[in-house]
CSV table of C-alpha atoms and ligand atoms in Angstrom, one decimal:
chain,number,residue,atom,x,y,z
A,1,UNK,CA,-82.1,7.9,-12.8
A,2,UNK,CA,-81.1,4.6,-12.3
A,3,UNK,CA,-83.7,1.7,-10.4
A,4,UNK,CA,-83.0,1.7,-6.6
A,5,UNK,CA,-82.1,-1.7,-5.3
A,6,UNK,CA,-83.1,-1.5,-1.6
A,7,UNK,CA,-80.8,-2.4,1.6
A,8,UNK,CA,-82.1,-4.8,4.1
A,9,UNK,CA,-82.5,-1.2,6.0
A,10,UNK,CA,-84.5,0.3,3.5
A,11,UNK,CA,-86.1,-3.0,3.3
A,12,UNK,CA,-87.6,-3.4,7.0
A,13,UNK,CA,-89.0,0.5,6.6
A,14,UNK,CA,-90.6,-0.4,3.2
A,15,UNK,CA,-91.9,-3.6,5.3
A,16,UNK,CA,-93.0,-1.2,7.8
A,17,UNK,CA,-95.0,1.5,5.5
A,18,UNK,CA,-96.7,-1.2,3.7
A,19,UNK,CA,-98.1,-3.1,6.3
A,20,UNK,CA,-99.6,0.2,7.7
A,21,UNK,CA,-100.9,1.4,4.2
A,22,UNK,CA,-102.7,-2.6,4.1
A,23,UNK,CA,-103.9,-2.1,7.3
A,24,UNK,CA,-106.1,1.4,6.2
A,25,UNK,CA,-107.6,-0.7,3.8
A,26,UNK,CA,-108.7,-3.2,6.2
A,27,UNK,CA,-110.0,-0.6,8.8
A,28,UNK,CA,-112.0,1.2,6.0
A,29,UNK,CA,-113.9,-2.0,5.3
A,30,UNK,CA,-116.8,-1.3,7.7
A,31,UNK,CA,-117.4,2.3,6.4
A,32,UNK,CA,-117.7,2.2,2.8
A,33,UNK,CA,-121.3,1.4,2.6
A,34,UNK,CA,-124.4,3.2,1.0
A,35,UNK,CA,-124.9,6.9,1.4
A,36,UNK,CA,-121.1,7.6,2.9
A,37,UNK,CA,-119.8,10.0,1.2
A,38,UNK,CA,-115.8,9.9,-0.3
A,39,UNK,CA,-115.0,13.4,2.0
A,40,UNK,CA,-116.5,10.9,5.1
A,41,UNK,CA,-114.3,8.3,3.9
A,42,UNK,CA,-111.4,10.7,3.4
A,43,UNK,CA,-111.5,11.9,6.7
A,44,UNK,CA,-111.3,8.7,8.1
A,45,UNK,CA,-108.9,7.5,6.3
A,46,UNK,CA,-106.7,10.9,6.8
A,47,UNK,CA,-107.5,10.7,10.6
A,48,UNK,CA,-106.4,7.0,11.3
A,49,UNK,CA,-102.7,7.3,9.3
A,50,UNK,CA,-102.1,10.9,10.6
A,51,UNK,CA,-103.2,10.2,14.7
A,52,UNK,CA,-103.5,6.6,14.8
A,53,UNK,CA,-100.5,5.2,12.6
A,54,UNK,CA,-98.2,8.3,13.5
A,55,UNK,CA,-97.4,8.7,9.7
A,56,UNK,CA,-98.4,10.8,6.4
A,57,UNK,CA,-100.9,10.0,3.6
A,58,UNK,CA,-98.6,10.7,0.8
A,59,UNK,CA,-101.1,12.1,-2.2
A,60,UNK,CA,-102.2,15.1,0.3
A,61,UNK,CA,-100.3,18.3,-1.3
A,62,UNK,CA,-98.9,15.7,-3.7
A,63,UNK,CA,-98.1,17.6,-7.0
A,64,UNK,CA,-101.5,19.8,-5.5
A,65,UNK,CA,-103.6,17.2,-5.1
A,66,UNK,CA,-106.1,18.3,-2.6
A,67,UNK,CA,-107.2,15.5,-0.2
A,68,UNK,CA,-105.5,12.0,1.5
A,69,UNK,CA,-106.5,9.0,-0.3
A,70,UNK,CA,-108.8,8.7,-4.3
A,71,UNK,CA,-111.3,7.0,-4.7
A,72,UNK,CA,-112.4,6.3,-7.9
A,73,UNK,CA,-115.9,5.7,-8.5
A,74,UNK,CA,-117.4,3.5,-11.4
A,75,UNK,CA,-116.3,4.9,-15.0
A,76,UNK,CA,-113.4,6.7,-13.1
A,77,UNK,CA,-110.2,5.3,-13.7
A,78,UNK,CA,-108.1,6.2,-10.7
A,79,UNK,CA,-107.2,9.5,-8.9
A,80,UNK,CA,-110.8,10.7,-7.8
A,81,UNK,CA,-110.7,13.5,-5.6
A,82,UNK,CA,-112.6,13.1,-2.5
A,83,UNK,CA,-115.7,15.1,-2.2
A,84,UNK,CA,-118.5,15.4,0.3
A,85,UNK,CA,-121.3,15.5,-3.1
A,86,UNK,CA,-120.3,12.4,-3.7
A,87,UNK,CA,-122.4,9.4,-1.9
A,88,UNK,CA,-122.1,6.3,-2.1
A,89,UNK,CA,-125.5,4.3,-3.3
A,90,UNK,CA,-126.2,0.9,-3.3
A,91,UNK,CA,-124.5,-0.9,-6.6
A,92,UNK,CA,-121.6,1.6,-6.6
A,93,UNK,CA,-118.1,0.4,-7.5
A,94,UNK,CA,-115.1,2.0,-6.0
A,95,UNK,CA,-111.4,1.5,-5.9
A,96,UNK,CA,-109.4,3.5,-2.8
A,97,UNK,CA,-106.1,4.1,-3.2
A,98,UNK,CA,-103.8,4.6,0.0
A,99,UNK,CA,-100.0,5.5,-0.1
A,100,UNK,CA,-98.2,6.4,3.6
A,101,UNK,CA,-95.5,7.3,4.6
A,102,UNK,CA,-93.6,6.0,7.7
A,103,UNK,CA,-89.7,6.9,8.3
A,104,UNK,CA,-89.5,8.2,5.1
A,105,UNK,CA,-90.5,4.8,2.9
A,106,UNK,CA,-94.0,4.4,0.9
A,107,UNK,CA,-96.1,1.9,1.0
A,108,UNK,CA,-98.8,2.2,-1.7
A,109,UNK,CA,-102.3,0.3,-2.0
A,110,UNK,CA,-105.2,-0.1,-3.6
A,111,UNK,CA,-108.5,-2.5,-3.6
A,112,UNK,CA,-112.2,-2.8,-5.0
A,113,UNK,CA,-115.6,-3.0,-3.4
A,114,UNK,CA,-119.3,-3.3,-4.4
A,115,UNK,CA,-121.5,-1.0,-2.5
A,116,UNK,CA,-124.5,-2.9,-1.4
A,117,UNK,CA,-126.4,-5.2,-4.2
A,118,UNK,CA,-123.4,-5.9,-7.0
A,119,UNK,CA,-125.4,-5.2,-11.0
A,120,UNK,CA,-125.0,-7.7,-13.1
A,121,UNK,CA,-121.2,-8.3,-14.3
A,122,UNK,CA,-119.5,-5.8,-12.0
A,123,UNK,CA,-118.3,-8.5,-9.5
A,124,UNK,CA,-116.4,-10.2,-12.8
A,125,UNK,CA,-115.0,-7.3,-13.7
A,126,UNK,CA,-113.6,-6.7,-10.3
A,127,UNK,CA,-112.0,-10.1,-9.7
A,128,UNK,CA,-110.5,-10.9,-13.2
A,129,UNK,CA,-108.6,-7.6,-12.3
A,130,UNK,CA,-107.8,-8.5,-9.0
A,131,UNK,CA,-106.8,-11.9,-11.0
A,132,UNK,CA,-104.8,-10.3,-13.0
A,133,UNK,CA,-102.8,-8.2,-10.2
A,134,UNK,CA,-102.3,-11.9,-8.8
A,135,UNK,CA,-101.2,-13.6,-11.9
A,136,UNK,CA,-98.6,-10.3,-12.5
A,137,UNK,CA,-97.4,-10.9,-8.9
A,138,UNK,CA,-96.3,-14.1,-9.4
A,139,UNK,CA,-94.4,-13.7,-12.1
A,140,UNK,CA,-91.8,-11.8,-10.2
A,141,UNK,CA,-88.5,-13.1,-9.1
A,142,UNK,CA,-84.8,-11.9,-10.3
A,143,UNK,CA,-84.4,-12.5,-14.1
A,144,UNK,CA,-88.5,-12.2,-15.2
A,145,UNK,CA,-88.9,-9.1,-17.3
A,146,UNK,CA,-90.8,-6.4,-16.9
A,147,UNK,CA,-92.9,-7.3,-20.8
A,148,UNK,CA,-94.0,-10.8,-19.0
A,149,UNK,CA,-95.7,-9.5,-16.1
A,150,UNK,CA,-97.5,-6.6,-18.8
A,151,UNK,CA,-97.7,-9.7,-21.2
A,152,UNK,CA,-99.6,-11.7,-18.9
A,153,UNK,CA,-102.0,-9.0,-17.4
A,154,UNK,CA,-102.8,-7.9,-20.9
A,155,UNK,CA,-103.6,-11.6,-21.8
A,156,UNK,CA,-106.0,-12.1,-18.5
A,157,UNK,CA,-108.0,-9.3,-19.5
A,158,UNK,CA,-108.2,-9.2,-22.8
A,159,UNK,CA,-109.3,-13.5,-23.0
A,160,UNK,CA,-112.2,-11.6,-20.6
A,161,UNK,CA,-112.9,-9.3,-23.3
A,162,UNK,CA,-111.6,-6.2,-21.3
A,163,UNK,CA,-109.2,-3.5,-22.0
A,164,UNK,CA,-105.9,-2.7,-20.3
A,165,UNK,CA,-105.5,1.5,-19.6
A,166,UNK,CA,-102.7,1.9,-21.3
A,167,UNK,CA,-101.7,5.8,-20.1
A,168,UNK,CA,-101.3,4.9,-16.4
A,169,UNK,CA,-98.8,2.3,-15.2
A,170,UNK,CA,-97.4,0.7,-11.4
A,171,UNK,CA,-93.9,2.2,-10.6
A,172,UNK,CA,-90.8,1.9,-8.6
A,173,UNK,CA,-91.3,2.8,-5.3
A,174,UNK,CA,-89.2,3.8,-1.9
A,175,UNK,CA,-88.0,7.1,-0.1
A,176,UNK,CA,-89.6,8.4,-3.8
A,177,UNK,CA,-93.2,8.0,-4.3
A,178,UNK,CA,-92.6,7.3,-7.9
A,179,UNK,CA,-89.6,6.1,-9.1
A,180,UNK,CA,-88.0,4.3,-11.7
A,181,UNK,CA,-89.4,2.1,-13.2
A,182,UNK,CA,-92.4,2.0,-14.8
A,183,UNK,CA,-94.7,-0.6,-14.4
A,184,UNK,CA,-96.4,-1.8,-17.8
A,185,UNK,CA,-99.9,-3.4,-17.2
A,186,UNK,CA,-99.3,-4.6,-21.2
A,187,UNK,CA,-96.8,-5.5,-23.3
A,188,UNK,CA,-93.8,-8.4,-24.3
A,189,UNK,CA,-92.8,-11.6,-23.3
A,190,UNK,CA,-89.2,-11.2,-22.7
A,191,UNK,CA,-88.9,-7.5,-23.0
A,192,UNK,CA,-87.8,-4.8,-20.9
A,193,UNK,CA,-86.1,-4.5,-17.6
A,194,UNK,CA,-84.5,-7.4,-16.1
A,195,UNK,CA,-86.4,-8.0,-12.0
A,196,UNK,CA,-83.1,-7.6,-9.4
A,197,UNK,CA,-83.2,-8.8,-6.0
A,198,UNK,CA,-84.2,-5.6,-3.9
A,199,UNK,CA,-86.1,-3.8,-6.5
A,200,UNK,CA,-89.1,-2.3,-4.8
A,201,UNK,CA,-92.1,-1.4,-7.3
A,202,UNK,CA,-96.0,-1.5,-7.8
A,203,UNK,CA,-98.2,-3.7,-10.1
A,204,UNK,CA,-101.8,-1.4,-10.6
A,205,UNK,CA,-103.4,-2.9,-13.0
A,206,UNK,CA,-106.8,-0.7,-14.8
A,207,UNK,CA,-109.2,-2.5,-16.3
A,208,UNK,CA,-112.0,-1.3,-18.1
A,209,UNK,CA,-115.1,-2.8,-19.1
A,210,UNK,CA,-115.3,-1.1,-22.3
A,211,UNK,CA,-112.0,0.5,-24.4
A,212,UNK,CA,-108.9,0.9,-23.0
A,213,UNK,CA,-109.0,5.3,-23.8
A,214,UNK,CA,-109.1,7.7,-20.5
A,215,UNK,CA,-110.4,11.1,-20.1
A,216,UNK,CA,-109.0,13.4,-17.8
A,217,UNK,CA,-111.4,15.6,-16.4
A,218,UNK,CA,-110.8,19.4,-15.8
A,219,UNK,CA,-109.9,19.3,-12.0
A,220,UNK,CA,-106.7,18.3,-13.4
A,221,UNK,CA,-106.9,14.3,-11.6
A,222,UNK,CA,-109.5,12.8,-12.5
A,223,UNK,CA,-109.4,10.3,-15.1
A,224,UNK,CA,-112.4,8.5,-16.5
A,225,UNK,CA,-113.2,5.9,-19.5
A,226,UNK,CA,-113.9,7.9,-22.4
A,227,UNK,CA,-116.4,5.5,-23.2
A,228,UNK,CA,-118.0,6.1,-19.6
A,229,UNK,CA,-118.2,2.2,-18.9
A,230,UNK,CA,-116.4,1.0,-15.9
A,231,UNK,CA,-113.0,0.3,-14.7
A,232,UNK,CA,-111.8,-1.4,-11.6
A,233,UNK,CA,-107.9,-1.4,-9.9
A,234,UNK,CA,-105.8,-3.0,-7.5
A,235,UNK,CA,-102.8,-2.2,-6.3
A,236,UNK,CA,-100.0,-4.0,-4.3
A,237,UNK,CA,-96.4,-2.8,-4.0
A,238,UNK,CA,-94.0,-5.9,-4.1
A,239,UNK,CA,-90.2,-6.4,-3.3
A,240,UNK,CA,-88.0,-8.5,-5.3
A,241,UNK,CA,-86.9,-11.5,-3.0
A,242,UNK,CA,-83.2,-13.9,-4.2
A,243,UNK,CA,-86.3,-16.6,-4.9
A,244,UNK,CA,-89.4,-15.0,-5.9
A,245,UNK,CA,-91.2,-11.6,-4.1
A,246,UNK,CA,-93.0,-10.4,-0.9
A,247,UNK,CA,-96.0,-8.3,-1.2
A,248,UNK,CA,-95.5,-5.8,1.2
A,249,UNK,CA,-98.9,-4.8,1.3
A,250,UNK,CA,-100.7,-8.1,1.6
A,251,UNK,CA,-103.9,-7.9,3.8
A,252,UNK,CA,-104.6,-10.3,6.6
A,253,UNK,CA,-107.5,-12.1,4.0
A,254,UNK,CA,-104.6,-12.9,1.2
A,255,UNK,CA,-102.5,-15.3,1.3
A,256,UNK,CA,-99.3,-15.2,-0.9
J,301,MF3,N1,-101.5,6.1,-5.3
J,301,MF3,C1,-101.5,6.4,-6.7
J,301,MF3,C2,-100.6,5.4,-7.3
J,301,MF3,O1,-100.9,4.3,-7.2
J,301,MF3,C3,-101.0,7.8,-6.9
J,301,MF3,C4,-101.9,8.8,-6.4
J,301,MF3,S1,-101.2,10.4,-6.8
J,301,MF3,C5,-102.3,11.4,-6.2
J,301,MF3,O2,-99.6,5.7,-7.9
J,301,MF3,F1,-101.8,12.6,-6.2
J,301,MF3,F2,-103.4,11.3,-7.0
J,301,MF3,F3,-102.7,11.0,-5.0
J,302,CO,CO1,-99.0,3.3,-7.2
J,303,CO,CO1,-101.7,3.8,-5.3
């Protein structure tokens, strides 16, 4: 398959689905909190896009996973399964991750939060990832290669002394939840795909605190640090603009 340049149609829906996907993020704020448990959060979250926004949480029956939204709790990398055992407690880290769907179009989203009291060094390790989403971000503009933006993440965390995941990656997104291509949070200068005006893709970097190797655990989705140290995520899904990008997920508190 070859990448998807999107039509100012396609566009305006993609505009559309990501502004609703932000906009779950922003309501979940007041909930996550100590002793909430991911099922609660879940629930909410699956309530709100399915009655409130009119649309569908995409990972729900995706490939058979089970539930509406991850979250990804302290060593776990991404795609934690929802469950009512696990609670929240104060000094928690946890990335959730929401993808809608609206008139067909994705929009896919991630962020980060401390649960009560940060411990010591888990509020670094969340913003030099969230730095490094930003410094990948703006990168992007037609003719930038897909190696820079992996180039420069991989740089960001690595000056940090953290490690990149290297077995999950952003992707192209649109009527597909993942399409062509695939996102590198490492890699080149000057390597790999050329950026085209109307490309539509995510950057979602993982960083972990220790080494870069996963674990996937025997529910089939979740994947932790082998090591058991912690990673952290975000996630924006960008479009490719004739001068630079737009981040179609971009919450009302960032300002691109
Ligand atoms: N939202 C995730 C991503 O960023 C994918 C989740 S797939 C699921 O690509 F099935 F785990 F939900
Ligand atoms: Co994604
Ligand atoms: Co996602």
């Amino acid at each position: 398959m070859q990448v998807s340049i999107k039509t100012p149609e396609e566009i305006e829906k993609m505009r559309v689905a990501g502004r609703l996907a932000a906009e779950v993020l922003e309501m979940l704020d007041e909930h996550v909190k100590p002793g909430i448990s991911t099922e609660e959060l879940n629930s909410i979250a699956h309530d709100y896009i399915v009655n409130k926004q009119q649309a569908i949480p995409a990972p729900l029956n995706y490939k058979g996973f089970p539930k509406s939204i991850c979250t990804s709790v302290n060593h776990v990398i991404c795609h934690g399964i929802p469950t009512e055992k696990k609670i929240l407690k104060d000094g928690d880290i946890i990335n959730i991750d929401v993808t809608v769907i609206k008139d067909e179009y994705h929009g896919d989203t991630s962020k980060m939060w401390v649960v009560g009291k940060p411990k010591p060094g888990t509020q670094r390790l969340i913003q030099i990832t969230q730095e490094c989403l930003y410094k990948g971000i703006e990168l992007v503009k037609p003719g930038t290669r897909l190696g820079d933006i992996g180039h420069v993440i991989q740089q960001h965390a690595e000056k940090h002394r953290y490690s990149v995941v290297r077995d999950y990656c952003g992707h192209g997104i649109g009527k597909v939840f993942h399409e062509e291509p695939q996102v590198m949070h490492y890699g080149k200068p000057g390597t790999g795909m050329e950026l085209q005006e109307g490309m539509t893709f995510t950057i979602e970097p993982m960083i972990n605190q220790g080494k870069y190797q996963t674990k996937l655990m025997a529910d089939g989705w979740t994947v932790v640090t082998k090591d058991h140290k912690l990673s952290a995520q975000w996630e924006h899904t960008i479009l490719v603009t004739a001068d630079g990008y737009e981040v179609l997920t971009k919450r009302s508190e960032e300002s691109f």
